[in-house]
Amino acid sequence: MIAGTTRTTIMTHTLSRVSSLCLIALATATVQSQAATMAVNGGSMSLDLDSSIFSALLLTTNDHFGATSSNSMTLATITNPATPGDTTDVWTGLPFGVNPASISSPSGRTLPGTTLTYDPGNLTGTAAGQIGLGGFTRFNGAGGLFYIGDYQLLYNPTRATGVYSGWYLQNTAGFPANAFDFANVSTNLTGSGFTLSGDLVPNSDSFFSLYGLTGTDMGNFSFTATAVPETSSALLGTLSMVGLLTRRRRTA
């Protein structure tokens, strides 16, 4: 016959063990669920622009600043024609870098951070958030001073019509406005990110539409994103509880 105190102790240990096993099962299920969610944490983009289109707008020269140099300049400095770019009068291979989630903005600018998450099994069906891109292009000519950059790459399924993919670049340099939609896109998913490539085609809500360029192929792009499995606060809390209960069992 088991004494009352002993029986209570056995039941307590049994319940503790069952609780731990339940939490471990919950943590395992959560891990499996979270493993399907990827968070973009790096990457790059390269743009090739059709110089003839910009020349028709009387924007005949350009200065381009990559992410490293542009992300540290104030708006007044980077828009000053006397400030030389990393490259001058180069229209192809213009580089941009993916910004981190948290980034400081110089005076006069708002540099977008990167928050995009997705399920690798359904990229466009689950993409949420934005990808901030460091880089800035300043155009000069008889048409005056014109600049674009500090892009954020977004996905909107309602824009996925015809040649348009739903991916688009929104300019935040000086003012927020849609610039280019990604059209005729080729997508490649890997275990550590994804790539996109295709054409730069303004949609009807792009500021380029003001110049009659809606639907015009203004160049092409290649984009590469690296991503890591996302770990949620709920998962961390569950794992912490499992660890706490395990320690209690060992000291009981």
Tab-separated table of N, CA and C in Angstrom, residues 19-156:
chain	number	residue	atom	x	y	z
A	19	SER	N	3.204	17.366	-18.340
A	19	SER	CA	3.190	18.766	-18.762
A	19	SER	C	4.401	19.090	-19.619
A	20	SER	N	5.567	18.581	-19.196
A	20	SER	CA	6.789	18.826	-19.966
A	20	SER	C	6.693	18.209	-21.351
A	21	LEU	N	6.178	16.962	-21.405
A	21	LEU	CA	6.048	16.289	-22.691
A	21	LEU	C	5.081	17.033	-23.605
A	22	CYS	N	3.986	17.543	-23.020
A	22	CYS	CA	3.015	18.299	-23.815
A	22	CYS	C	3.651	19.570	-24.376
A	23	LEU	N	4.422	20.269	-23.530
A	23	LEU	CA	5.067	21.490	-23.989
A	23	LEU	C	6.133	21.200	-25.038
A	24	ILE	N	6.847	20.087	-24.862
A	24	ILE	CA	7.841	19.699	-25.864
A	24	ILE	C	7.162	19.409	-27.197
A	25	ALA	N	6.014	18.717	-27.134
A	25	ALA	CA	5.263	18.432	-28.360
A	25	ALA	C	4.792	19.727	-29.009
A	26	LEU	N	4.333	20.678	-28.156
A	26	LEU	CA	3.887	21.970	-28.677
A	26	LEU	C	5.050	22.720	-29.308
A	27	ALA	N	6.199	22.683	-28.634
A	27	ALA	CA	7.380	23.370	-29.168
A	27	ALA	C	7.802	22.769	-30.499
A	28	THR	N	7.749	21.435	-30.581
A	28	THR	CA	8.123	20.760	-31.828
A	28	THR	C	7.206	21.174	-32.966
A	29	ALA	N	5.903	21.206	-32.676
A	29	ALA	CA	4.939	21.610	-33.700
A	29	ALA	C	5.160	23.060	-34.106
A	30	THR	N	5.484	23.904	-33.116
A	30	THR	CA	5.727	25.312	-33.407
A	30	THR	C	6.965	25.485	-34.255
A	31	VAL	N	8.022	24.722	-33.918
A	31	VAL	CA	9.254	24.779	-34.702
A	31	VAL	C	8.980	24.395	-36.150
A	32	GLN	N	8.203	23.324	-36.334
A	32	GLN	CA	7.897	22.877	-37.689
A	32	GLN	C	7.119	23.942	-38.447
A	33	SER	N	6.193	24.609	-37.733
A	33	SER	CA	5.413	25.670	-38.361
A	33	SER	C	6.291	26.862	-38.700
A	34	GLN	N	7.147	27.268	-37.723
A	34	GLN	CA	7.998	28.421	-37.933
A	34	GLN	C	9.031	28.172	-39.022
A	35	ALA	N	9.466	26.912	-39.166
A	35	ALA	CA	10.488	26.599	-40.161
A	35	ALA	C	10.002	26.909	-41.565
A	36	ALA	N	8.666	26.967	-41.729
A	36	ALA	CA	8.108	27.253	-43.041
A	36	ALA	C	8.078	28.749	-43.323
A	37	THR	N	8.405	29.585	-42.343
A	37	THR	CA	8.410	31.029	-42.524
A	37	THR	C	9.839	31.531	-42.589
A	38	MET	N	10.166	32.204	-43.679
A	38	MET	CA	11.508	32.739	-43.877
A	38	MET	C	11.469	34.259	-43.772
A	39	ALA	N	12.531	34.835	-43.235
A	39	ALA	CA	12.655	36.286	-43.115
A	39	ALA	C	13.853	36.752	-43.933
A	40	VAL	N	13.632	37.711	-44.821
A	40	VAL	CA	14.725	38.239	-45.644
A	40	VAL	C	15.698	39.010	-44.757
A	41	ASN	N	16.985	38.713	-44.892
A	41	ASN	CA	17.991	39.369	-44.052
A	41	ASN	C	19.173	39.932	-44.836
A	42	GLY	N	19.090	39.913	-46.169
A	42	GLY	CA	20.183	40.460	-46.968
A	42	GLY	C	19.913	40.277	-48.447
A	43	GLY	N	20.866	40.715	-49.253
A	43	GLY	CA	20.716	40.564	-50.691
A	43	GLY	C	21.143	41.813	-51.442
A	44	SER	N	20.843	41.836	-52.729
A	44	SER	CA	21.258	42.954	-53.572
A	44	SER	C	20.359	43.052	-54.800
A	45	MET	N	20.427	44.200	-55.458
A	45	MET	CA	19.682	44.421	-56.694
A	45	MET	C	20.570	45.189	-57.662
A	46	SER	N	20.417	44.889	-58.931
A	46	SER	CA	21.136	45.605	-59.983
A	46	SER	C	20.131	46.064	-61.032
A	47	LEU	N	20.222	47.341	-61.434
A	47	LEU	CA	19.317	47.894	-62.440
A	47	LEU	C	20.085	48.295	-63.689
A	48	ASP	N	19.499	47.985	-64.841
A	48	ASP	CA	19.986	48.473	-66.133
A	48	ASP	C	18.919	49.410	-66.683
A	49	LEU	N	19.249	50.678	-66.864
A	49	LEU	CA	18.282	51.658	-67.346
A	49	LEU	C	18.526	51.975	-68.816
A	50	ASP	N	17.442	52.211	-69.555
A	50	ASP	CA	17.536	52.577	-70.966
A	50	ASP	C	17.840	54.073	-71.041
A	51	SER	N	19.072	54.414	-71.348
A	51	SER	CA	19.492	55.823	-71.338
A	51	SER	C	18.732	56.659	-72.360
A	52	SER	N	18.284	56.044	-73.461
A	52	SER	CA	17.590	56.809	-74.500
A	52	SER	C	16.264	57.363	-73.993
A	53	ILE	N	15.611	56.622	-73.100
A	53	ILE	CA	14.340	57.097	-72.547
A	53	ILE	C	14.575	58.311	-71.662
A	54	PHE	N	15.620	58.273	-70.855
A	54	PHE	CA	15.916	59.408	-69.988
A	54	PHE	C	16.418	60.602	-70.798
A	55	SER	N	17.139	60.331	-71.872
A	55	SER	CA	17.594	61.419	-72.739
A	55	SER	C	16.409	62.146	-73.358
A	56	ALA	N	15.357	61.392	-73.692
A	56	ALA	CA	14.148	62.003	-74.245
A	56	ALA	C	13.475	62.912	-73.226
A	57	LEU	N	13.744	62.656	-71.941
A	57	LEU	CA	13.223	63.517	-70.876
A	57	LEU	C	14.202	64.639	-70.547
A	58	LEU	N	15.255	64.775	-71.368
A	58	LEU	CA	16.312	65.781	-71.202
A	58	LEU	C	17.120	65.555	-69.933
A	59	LEU	N	17.160	64.288	-69.485
A	59	LEU	CA	17.999	63.895	-68.352
A	59	LEU	C	19.146	63.076	-68.938
A	60	THR	N	20.208	63.764	-69.298
A	60	THR	CA	21.241	63.152	-70.129
A	60	THR	C	22.414	62.568	-69.352
A	61	THR	N	22.580	62.929	-68.092
A	61	THR	CA	23.675	62.378	-67.291
A	61	THR	C	23.134	61.874	-65.958
A	62	ASN	N	23.918	61.042	-65.295
A	62	ASN	CA	23.484	60.574	-63.980
A	62	ASN	C	24.689	60.335	-63.079
A	63	ASP	N	24.429	60.384	-61.796
A	63	ASP	CA	25.384	59.970	-60.770
A	63	ASP	C	24.675	58.944	-59.908
A	64	HIS	N	25.317	57.795	-59.737
A	64	HIS	CA	24.702	56.749	-58.910
A	64	HIS	C	25.528	56.519	-57.654
A	65	PHE	N	24.812	56.350	-56.544
A	65	PHE	CA	25.425	56.097	-55.248
A	65	PHE	C	24.951	54.732	-54.757
A	66	GLY	N	25.885	53.840	-54.475
A	66	GLY	CA	25.519	52.543	-53.925
A	66	GLY	C	25.103	52.663	-52.472
A	67	ALA	N	24.693	51.542	-51.891
A	67	ALA	CA	24.156	51.556	-50.528
A	67	ALA	C	25.157	52.083	-49.513
A	68	THR	N	26.416	51.680	-49.620
A	68	THR	CA	27.411	52.057	-48.614
A	68	THR	C	27.595	53.561	-48.539
A	69	SER	N	27.704	54.215	-49.684
A	69	SER	CA	27.912	55.664	-49.684
A	69	SER	C	26.610	56.430	-49.487
A	70	SER	N	25.538	56.004	-50.143
A	70	SER	CA	24.302	56.788	-50.104
A	70	SER	C	23.630	56.775	-48.743
A	71	ASN	N	23.714	55.660	-48.024
A	71	ASN	CA	22.985	55.553	-46.756
A	71	ASN	C	23.541	56.451	-45.661
A	72	SER	N	24.694	57.068	-45.899
A	72	SER	CA	25.274	57.953	-44.891
A	72	SER	C	25.146	59.428	-45.250
A	73	MET	N	24.602	59.744	-46.432
A	73	MET	CA	24.531	61.131	-46.890
A	73	MET	C	23.180	61.767	-46.584
A	74	THR	N	23.200	63.048	-46.252
A	74	THR	CA	21.954	63.785	-46.092
A	74	THR	C	21.352	64.032	-47.470
A	75	LEU	N	20.070	64.377	-47.498
A	75	LEU	CA	19.417	64.650	-48.776
A	75	LEU	C	20.077	65.849	-49.460
A	76	ALA	N	20.437	66.872	-48.678
A	76	ALA	CA	21.062	68.062	-49.258
A	76	ALA	C	22.389	67.723	-49.926
A	77	THR	N	23.140	66.805	-49.334
A	77	THR	CA	24.440	66.429	-49.896
A	77	THR	C	24.293	65.577	-51.143
A	78	ILE	N	23.436	64.580	-51.078
A	78	ILE	CA	23.350	63.622	-52.183
A	78	ILE	C	22.650	64.206	-53.407
A	79	THR	N	21.833	65.255	-53.215
A	79	THR	CA	21.155	65.885	-54.350
A	79	THR	C	21.937	67.074	-54.901
A	80	ASN	N	23.057	67.399	-54.289
A	80	ASN	CA	23.895	68.502	-54.762
A	80	ASN	C	24.666	68.049	-56.004
A	81	PRO	N	24.482	68.704	-57.158
A	81	PRO	CA	25.183	68.282	-58.375
A	81	PRO	C	26.704	68.269	-58.231
A	82	ALA	N	27.220	68.975	-57.228
A	82	ALA	CA	28.669	68.998	-57.030
A	82	ALA	C	29.176	67.754	-56.307
A	83	THR	N	28.258	66.955	-55.750
A	83	THR	CA	28.654	65.728	-55.053
A	83	THR	C	28.786	64.594	-56.064
A	84	PRO	N	29.991	64.083	-56.276
A	84	PRO	CA	30.159	63.027	-57.288
A	84	PRO	C	29.592	61.694	-56.808
A	85	GLY	N	29.037	60.948	-57.725
A	85	GLY	CA	28.529	59.621	-57.391
A	85	GLY	C	29.639	58.589	-57.384
A	86	ASP	N	29.287	57.379	-56.971
A	86	ASP	CA	30.247	56.278	-57.083
A	86	ASP	C	30.577	56.028	-58.551
A	87	THR	N	29.557	56.218	-59.401
A	87	THR	CA	29.745	56.140	-60.853
A	87	THR	C	29.045	57.326	-61.492
A	88	THR	N	29.533	57.758	-62.650
A	88	THR	CA	28.943	58.872	-63.383
A	88	THR	C	28.690	58.438	-64.821
A	89	ASP	N	27.483	58.731	-65.303
A	89	ASP	CA	27.074	58.383	-66.664
A	89	ASP	C	27.201	56.897	-66.959
A	90	VAL	N	26.933	56.095	-65.953
A	90	VAL	CA	26.848	54.645	-66.130
A	90	VAL	C	25.377	54.272	-65.992
A	91	TRP	N	24.844	53.542	-66.965
A	91	TRP	CA	23.409	53.260	-66.994
A	91	TRP	C	23.082	51.795	-66.736
A	92	THR	N	24.072	50.967	-66.683
A	92	THR	CA	23.829	49.543	-66.458
A	92	THR	C	24.579	49.067	-65.220
A	93	GLY	N	24.034	48.033	-64.607
A	93	GLY	CA	24.675	47.465	-63.426
A	93	GLY	C	24.657	48.378	-62.219
A	94	LEU	N	23.639	49.229	-62.101
A	94	LEU	CA	23.555	50.142	-60.957
A	94	LEU	C	23.230	49.330	-59.702
A	95	PRO	N	24.100	49.367	-58.682
A	95	PRO	CA	23.936	48.469	-57.534
A	95	PRO	C	23.107	49.055	-56.397
A	96	PHE	N	22.353	48.184	-55.756
A	96	PHE	CA	21.589	48.501	-54.552
A	96	PHE	C	21.787	47.354	-53.566
A	97	GLY	N	21.732	47.669	-52.281
A	97	GLY	CA	21.887	46.642	-51.259
A	97	GLY	C	20.675	46.565	-50.359
A	98	VAL	N	20.348	45.371	-49.889
A	98	VAL	CA	19.210	45.196	-48.983
A	98	VAL	C	19.563	45.766	-47.610
A	99	ASN	N	18.701	46.652	-47.117
A	99	ASN	CA	18.903	47.261	-45.803
A	99	ASN	C	18.548	46.284	-44.687
A	100	PRO	N	19.120	46.463	-43.494
A	100	PRO	CA	18.702	45.653	-42.345
A	100	PRO	C	17.312	46.054	-41.879
A	101	ALA	N	16.780	45.335	-40.916
A	101	ALA	CA	15.437	45.636	-40.407
A	101	ALA	C	15.391	47.006	-39.755
A	102	SER	N	16.444	47.366	-39.048
A	102	SER	CA	16.516	48.661	-38.370
A	102	SER	C	17.674	49.449	-38.958
A	103	ILE	N	17.393	50.672	-39.406
A	103	ILE	CA	18.425	51.486	-40.042
A	103	ILE	C	18.178	52.956	-39.732
A	104	SER	N	19.243	53.687	-39.461
A	104	SER	CA	19.135	55.119	-39.176
A	104	SER	C	19.098	55.900	-40.489
A	105	SER	N	18.330	56.988	-40.497
A	105	SER	CA	18.187	57.799	-41.705
A	105	SER	C	18.895	59.138	-41.542
A	106	PRO	N	19.728	59.534	-42.513
A	106	PRO	CA	20.345	60.862	-42.474
A	106	PRO	C	19.281	61.948	-42.631
A	107	SER	N	19.642	63.171	-42.345
A	107	SER	CA	18.710	64.292	-42.421
A	107	SER	C	18.064	64.396	-43.802
A	108	GLY	N	16.744	64.534	-43.810
A	108	GLY	CA	16.001	64.721	-45.050
A	108	GLY	C	15.620	63.448	-45.766
A	109	ARG	N	16.036	62.295	-45.232
A	109	ARG	CA	15.758	61.036	-45.912
A	109	ARG	C	15.104	60.044	-44.953
A	110	THR	N	14.360	59.109	-45.533
A	110	THR	CA	13.751	58.031	-44.767
A	110	THR	C	14.170	56.713	-45.407
A	111	LEU	N	15.176	56.077	-44.825
A	111	LEU	CA	15.667	54.821	-45.382
A	111	LEU	C	14.783	53.676	-44.902
A	112	PRO	N	14.174	52.931	-45.816
A	112	PRO	CA	13.278	51.839	-45.405
A	112	PRO	C	14.048	50.621	-44.919
A	113	GLY	N	13.570	50.027	-43.834
A	113	GLY	CA	14.151	48.785	-43.340
A	113	GLY	C	13.522	47.585	-44.026
A	114	THR	N	14.040	46.407	-43.727
A	114	THR	CA	13.561	45.172	-44.354
A	114	THR	C	12.782	44.339	-43.347
A	115	THR	N	11.538	44.020	-43.692
A	115	THR	CA	10.657	43.257	-42.799
A	115	THR	C	9.989	42.086	-43.499
A	116	LEU	N	10.327	41.806	-44.749
A	116	LEU	CA	9.565	40.827	-45.530
A	116	LEU	C	9.769	39.398	-45.033
A	117	THR	N	8.660	38.702	-44.850
A	117	THR	CA	8.660	37.278	-44.525
A	117	THR	C	7.813	36.545	-45.568
A	118	TYR	N	8.054	35.237	-45.710
A	118	TYR	CA	7.310	34.467	-46.706
A	118	TYR	C	7.447	32.980	-46.412
A	119	ASP	N	6.516	32.220	-46.965
A	119	ASP	CA	6.573	30.762	-46.938
A	119	ASP	C	7.236	30.320	-48.242
A	120	PRO	N	8.363	29.617	-48.179
A	120	PRO	CA	9.055	29.239	-49.413
A	120	PRO	C	8.238	28.346	-50.333
A	121	GLY	N	7.181	27.754	-49.800
A	121	GLY	CA	6.322	26.945	-50.644
A	121	GLY	C	5.301	27.761	-51.411
A	122	ASN	N	5.169	29.058	-51.053
A	122	ASN	CA	4.171	29.909	-51.695
A	122	ASN	C	4.600	31.362	-51.538
A	123	LEU	N	5.641	31.755	-52.259
A	123	LEU	CA	6.244	33.073	-52.090
A	123	LEU	C	5.241	34.205	-52.256
A	124	THR	N	4.572	34.273	-53.396
A	124	THR	CA	3.692	35.406	-53.648
A	124	THR	C	2.375	35.315	-52.884
A	125	GLY	N	2.031	34.115	-52.431
A	125	GLY	CA	0.798	33.978	-51.663
A	125	GLY	C	0.961	34.331	-50.201
A	126	THR	N	2.203	34.427	-49.737
A	126	THR	CA	2.444	34.667	-48.310
A	126	THR	C	3.371	35.847	-48.036
A	127	ALA	N	3.940	36.457	-49.082
A	127	ALA	CA	4.878	37.567	-48.875
A	127	ALA	C	4.201	38.697	-48.118
A	128	ALA	N	4.838	39.128	-47.023
A	128	ALA	CA	4.288	40.205	-46.202
A	128	ALA	C	5.430	41.090	-45.730
A	129	GLY	N	5.212	42.392	-45.790
A	129	GLY	CA	6.250	43.326	-45.382
A	129	GLY	C	6.939	43.943	-46.588
A	130	GLN	N	8.133	44.439	-46.380
A	130	GLN	CA	8.855	45.156	-47.424
A	130	GLN	C	10.331	44.790	-47.385
A	131	ILE	N	11.008	45.071	-48.482
A	131	ILE	CA	12.460	44.931	-48.548
A	131	ILE	C	13.036	46.313	-48.825
A	132	GLY	N	13.757	46.867	-47.853
A	132	GLY	CA	14.382	48.167	-48.037
A	132	GLY	C	15.665	48.027	-48.838
A	133	LEU	N	15.882	48.954	-49.768
A	133	LEU	CA	17.042	48.883	-50.663
A	133	LEU	C	17.832	50.186	-50.604
A	134	GLY	N	19.093	50.088	-50.216
A	134	GLY	CA	19.962	51.253	-50.193
A	134	GLY	C	20.550	51.517	-51.565
A	135	GLY	N	20.514	52.771	-51.992
A	135	GLY	CA	21.013	53.151	-53.309
A	135	GLY	C	20.241	54.363	-53.802
A	136	PHE	N	20.885	55.195	-54.607
A	136	PHE	CA	20.300	56.484	-54.980
A	136	PHE	C	20.868	56.892	-56.332
A	137	THR	N	19.982	57.311	-57.259
A	137	THR	CA	20.419	57.760	-58.580
A	137	THR	C	19.955	59.192	-58.815
A	138	ARG	N	20.903	60.056	-59.149
A	138	ARG	CA	20.600	61.469	-59.427
A	138	ARG	C	20.821	61.739	-60.911
A	139	PHE	N	19.800	62.293	-61.553
A	139	PHE	CA	19.870	62.600	-62.982
A	139	PHE	C	19.992	64.112	-63.169
A	140	ASN	N	20.745	64.496	-64.192
A	140	ASN	CA	20.947	65.914	-64.483
A	140	ASN	C	20.753	66.159	-65.978
A	141	GLY	N	20.477	67.402	-66.327
A	141	GLY	CA	20.326	67.757	-67.728
A	141	GLY	C	19.466	68.986	-67.868
A	142	ALA	N	19.119	69.303	-69.114
A	142	ALA	CA	18.288	70.475	-69.369
A	142	ALA	C	16.917	70.335	-68.722
A	143	GLY	N	16.537	69.087	-68.448
A	143	GLY	CA	15.244	68.852	-67.800
A	143	GLY	C	15.256	69.160	-66.319
A	144	GLY	N	16.433	69.531	-65.795
A	144	GLY	CA	16.539	69.871	-64.380
A	144	GLY	C	17.145	68.734	-63.579
A	145	LEU	N	16.939	68.785	-62.280
A	145	LEU	CA	17.460	67.763	-61.368
A	145	LEU	C	16.347	66.777	-61.032
A	146	PHE	N	16.640	65.495	-61.187
A	146	PHE	CA	15.650	64.451	-60.909
A	146	PHE	C	16.372	63.314	-60.202
A	147	TYR	N	15.774	62.784	-59.150
A	147	TYR	CA	16.442	61.693	-58.433
A	147	TYR	C	15.427	60.666	-57.949
A	148	ILE	N	15.883	59.429	-57.888
A	148	ILE	CA	15.065	58.327	-57.388
A	148	ILE	C	15.970	57.383	-56.596
A	149	GLY	N	15.372	56.651	-55.695
A	149	GLY	CA	16.142	55.698	-54.904
A	149	GLY	C	15.531	55.478	-53.545
A	150	ASP	N	16.371	55.011	-52.594
A	150	ASP	CA	15.867	54.646	-51.264
A	150	ASP	C	14.607	53.796	-51.435
A	151	TYR	N	14.676	52.840	-52.349
A	151	TYR	CA	13.499	52.053	-52.715
A	151	TYR	C	13.072	51.104	-51.597
A	152	GLN	N	11.798	50.767	-51.636
A	152	GLN	CA	11.324	49.595	-50.918
A	152	GLN	C	10.621	48.701	-51.934
A	153	LEU	N	10.979	47.431	-51.902
A	153	LEU	CA	10.379	46.443	-52.796
A	153	LEU	C	9.190	45.821	-52.087
A	154	LEU	N	8.040	45.885	-52.733
A	154	LEU	CA	6.782	45.418	-52.148
A	154	LEU	C	6.105	44.432	-53.091
A	155	TYR	N	5.187	43.637	-52.522
A	155	TYR	CA	4.373	42.748	-53.351
A	155	TYR	C	2.908	43.016	-53.065
A	156	ASN	N	2.127	43.164	-54.143
A	156	ASN	CA	0.685	43.365	-54.025
A	156	ASN	C	0.010	42.505	-55.091
